[in-house]
Coordinates of N, CA, C and O in Angstrom, one line a residue:
M1 N 12.3 11.2 10.9 CA 13.5 10.0 10.7 C 13.4 9.8 9.1 O 12.3 10.3 8.8
S2 N 14.7 9.6 9.2 CA 15.2 9.4 7.5 C 14.3 8.4 6.9 O 14.4 7.2 7.4
S3 N 14.8 8.7 5.5 CA 14.4 7.3 4.8 C 15.6 6.0 5.3 O 14.9 4.6 5.1
S4 N 16.4 6.6 5.1 CA 17.6 5.3 5.4 C 17.5 4.4 6.8 O 17.9 3.3 7.0
E5 N 16.7 5.3 7.4 CA 16.7 5.0 9.0 C 15.5 3.7 8.9 O 15.4 2.6 9.7
V6 N 14.5 4.3 7.9 CA 12.8 3.3 8.0 C 13.9 2.3 7.1 O 13.5 1.1 7.6
D7 N 14.5 2.1 6.0 CA 15.3 1.0 5.5 C 15.9 0.0 6.5 O 15.5 -0.9 5.9
A8 N 16.6 0.5 7.1 CA 17.2 0.1 7.9 C 16.6 -0.8 8.7 O 17.1 -1.9 9.0
T9 N 15.6 -0.6 9.3 CA 14.6 -1.9 9.9 C 13.6 -2.2 9.7 O 13.2 -3.0 10.1
M10 N 13.7 -2.2 7.9 CA 12.7 -2.8 7.6 C 12.9 -4.4 7.2 O 14.2 -4.9 6.9
P11 N 12.5 -5.5 7.4 CA 12.9 -6.8 7.6 C 13.0 -7.6 6.4 O 13.9 -8.2 6.2
S12 N 12.7 -7.2 5.3 CA 12.7 -7.3 3.8 C 12.5 -6.3 3.0 O 11.9 -5.2 2.9
P13 N 12.8 -6.3 1.8 CA 12.8 -5.2 0.9 C 11.3 -5.1 0.1 O 10.5 -4.2 -0.4
T14 N 10.1 -6.5 0.3 CA 9.2 -6.5 -0.2 C 8.3 -6.6 1.1 O 7.2 -7.1 1.4
Q15 N 8.6 -6.0 3.1 CA 7.8 -5.7 3.8 C 8.2 -5.0 4.6 O 8.8 -4.2 4.4
I16 N 6.9 -4.5 5.1 CA 7.1 -3.3 5.7 C 5.7 -3.3 6.9 O 5.1 -4.1 7.0
T17 N 5.9 -2.9 8.5 CA 5.1 -2.7 9.3 C 4.3 -2.1 9.1 O 4.9 -0.9 8.7
V18 N 3.2 -2.3 9.9 CA 2.4 -1.0 10.3 C 2.7 0.1 10.7 O 2.5 1.3 10.3
A19 N 3.6 0.3 11.8 CA 4.2 1.6 12.2 C 5.2 1.8 11.0 O 5.2 3.2 11.1
Q20 N 5.7 1.7 10.6 CA 7.2 1.9 9.7 C 5.9 2.6 8.4 O 6.0 3.9 8.3
L21 N 4.6 2.0 8.0 CA 4.4 2.5 6.9 C 3.4 3.7 7.3 O 3.3 4.8 6.5
S22 N 2.9 3.8 8.3 CA 2.1 4.9 9.2 C 3.4 6.2 9.1 O 3.0 7.6 9.1
R23 N 4.3 6.1 9.5 CA 5.7 6.6 9.3 C 5.9 7.7 8.0 O 6.3 9.0 7.9
L24 N 5.5 6.8 6.7 CA 5.9 7.2 5.2 C 4.9 7.5 4.4 O 4.7 8.2 4.2
I25 N 3.3 7.5 5.2 CA 2.4 7.8 4.3 C 2.5 9.5 4.2 O 2.5 10.2 5.3
G26 N 2.5 9.8 3.1 CA 2.1 11.4 2.8 C 3.6 12.1 2.5 O 3.4 13.0 1.9
L27 N 4.1 11.8 2.6 CA 6.0 11.7 2.5 C 6.6 11.3 0.9 O 6.2 10.6 0.4
P28 N 7.3 12.3 0.1 CA 7.5 11.9 -1.1 C 8.3 10.1 -1.3 O 8.1 9.9 -2.5
G29 N 8.8 9.9 -0.6 CA 9.6 8.3 -0.5 C 8.4 7.4 0.1 O 9.1 6.2 -0.1
A30 N 7.3 7.4 0.3 CA 6.6 6.5 0.3 C 5.9 5.6 -0.5 O 6.1 5.7 -1.3
P31 N 5.8 4.0 -0.2 CA 5.6 3.3 -1.4 C 4.3 3.6 -1.5 O 3.2 3.9 -1.0
V32 N 3.9 3.2 -3.0 CA 2.9 3.0 -3.7 C 1.5 1.9 -3.2 O 2.3 1.1 -2.9
L33 N 0.4 2.4 -2.8 CA 0.0 1.2 -2.4 C -1.1 0.9 -3.1 O -2.2 1.9 -4.0
A34 N -1.9 -0.2 -3.3 CA -3.0 -0.7 -4.2 C -3.8 -1.3 -3.5 O -3.2 -2.6 -2.9
D35 N -4.8 -0.7 -3.7 CA -5.6 -2.2 -2.8 C -6.5 -2.6 -4.0 O -7.1 -2.6 -4.8
V36 N -6.4 -4.1 -3.9 CA -7.1 -4.9 -4.9 C -8.2 -5.5 -4.4 O -8.2 -6.5 -4.9
R37 N -8.8 -5.5 -3.3 CA -10.1 -6.1 -2.6 C -10.8 -6.1 -3.9 O -11.1 -5.5 -4.4
T38 N -12.0 -7.3 -3.7 CA -13.1 -7.3 -4.8 C -13.8 -6.2 -4.6 O -14.0 -5.8 -3.5
D39 N -14.9 -5.8 -4.9 CA -15.4 -4.7 -5.1 C -16.9 -5.3 -3.6 O -17.1 -4.3 -2.9
Q40 N -16.9 -6.5 -3.7 CA -18.1 -7.2 -2.5 C -16.9 -6.8 -1.3 O -17.6 -6.5 -0.3
E41 N -15.9 -7.3 -1.2 CA -15.0 -7.0 -0.4 C -15.3 -5.4 0.3 O -15.1 -5.1 1.5
Y42 N -14.6 -4.3 -0.8 CA -14.5 -3.0 -0.9 C -16.0 -2.7 0.1 O -15.7 -1.6 1.0
K43 N -17.0 -3.1 -0.6 CA -18.4 -2.4 0.0 C -18.4 -3.0 1.4 O -19.4 -2.1 2.3
S44 N -17.8 -3.8 1.8 CA -18.4 -4.4 3.4 C -17.6 -3.9 4.3 O -17.9 -3.1 5.5
D45 N -16.2 -2.8 3.8 CA -15.4 -2.2 4.4 C -14.9 -1.2 3.7 O -13.7 -1.6 3.1
P46 N -15.4 0.2 3.1 CA -14.5 1.0 2.5 C -13.4 1.8 2.4 O -12.9 2.6 1.9
R47 N -12.8 1.7 3.7 CA -12.1 2.6 4.0 C -10.5 2.0 3.3 O -10.4 0.8 2.9
L48 N -10.0 3.3 3.0 CA -8.7 3.1 2.3 C -7.7 3.8 3.1 O -7.7 4.9 4.5
I49 N -6.4 3.2 3.1 CA -5.3 4.0 3.7 C -5.1 5.2 2.8 O -5.5 5.1 1.5
P50 N -4.8 6.1 3.6 CA -4.8 7.5 2.6 C -3.4 7.3 1.5 O -2.7 6.4 1.8
T51 N -3.7 7.7 0.4 CA -3.1 7.9 -1.1 C -3.0 6.1 -1.2 O -2.6 6.1 -2.7
A52 N -3.7 5.6 -1.0 CA -3.9 3.8 -1.6 C -4.9 4.2 -2.6 O -6.0 4.8 -3.0
Q53 N -4.4 3.3 -3.9 CA -5.3 3.5 -5.1 C -6.4 1.8 -5.0 O -5.1 1.0 -5.0
R54 N -7.2 2.2 -5.6 CA -8.0 0.8 -5.9 C -7.7 0.4 -7.2 O -7.6 1.1 -8.4
H55 N -7.8 -0.8 -7.7 CA -7.6 -1.4 -8.6 C -7.8 -2.9 -8.7 O -7.8 -3.6 -8.0
P56 N -8.3 -3.4 -9.9 CA -8.7 -5.0 -9.9 C -7.7 -5.6 -9.6 O -6.6 -5.3 -10.0
S57 N -8.0 -7.2 -9.2 CA -7.1 -7.7 -8.7 C -6.4 -8.7 -9.9 O -5.1 -9.3 -10.0
T58 N -7.3 -8.7 -11.1 CA -6.9 -9.3 -12.3 C -6.5 -7.9 -13.1 O -6.5 -6.9 -13.0
G59 N -5.5 -8.6 -14.0 CA -4.6 -7.9 -15.0 C -3.7 -6.7 -14.6 O -3.5 -5.4 -14.7
V60 N -3.0 -7.4 -13.2 CA -1.9 -6.7 -12.6 C -1.0 -5.6 -14.0 O -0.9 -4.5 -13.7
E61 N -0.7 -6.6 -15.0 CA 0.4 -6.1 -15.8 C -0.2 -4.9 -16.3 O 0.5 -4.2 -16.8
S62 N -1.4 -4.6 -16.7 CA -2.4 -3.3 -17.4 C -2.0 -1.8 -16.2 O -2.2 -1.0 -16.9
W63 N -2.2 -2.1 -15.1 CA -1.8 -1.0 -14.2 C -0.8 -0.9 -13.4 O -0.8 -0.3 -13.1
C64 N -0.2 -1.8 -13.2 CA 1.4 -2.1 -12.9 C 2.5 -1.5 -13.4 O 2.9 -2.3 -14.2
T65 N 3.1 -0.3 -12.9 CA 4.2 0.2 -13.6 C 5.6 0.3 -12.9 O 5.8 0.8 -11.8
R66 N 6.0 -1.0 -12.7 CA 7.0 -0.9 -11.5 C 8.6 -0.8 -12.3 O 9.4 -0.2 -13.1

């Protein structure tokens, strides 16, 4: 599936379905994923989506490069 096909079916530029994301993981055009759960939330379930990066939910401007 090409990125234009995925883009055409996305409900908005800021939303993506689980199925769409699963097809994009690992591809060059995949969205950047940030896990901003608290340490307590992460400790209760430490699973990550492949390629997701953990970042604090505070101070987004210091780690987000848009």
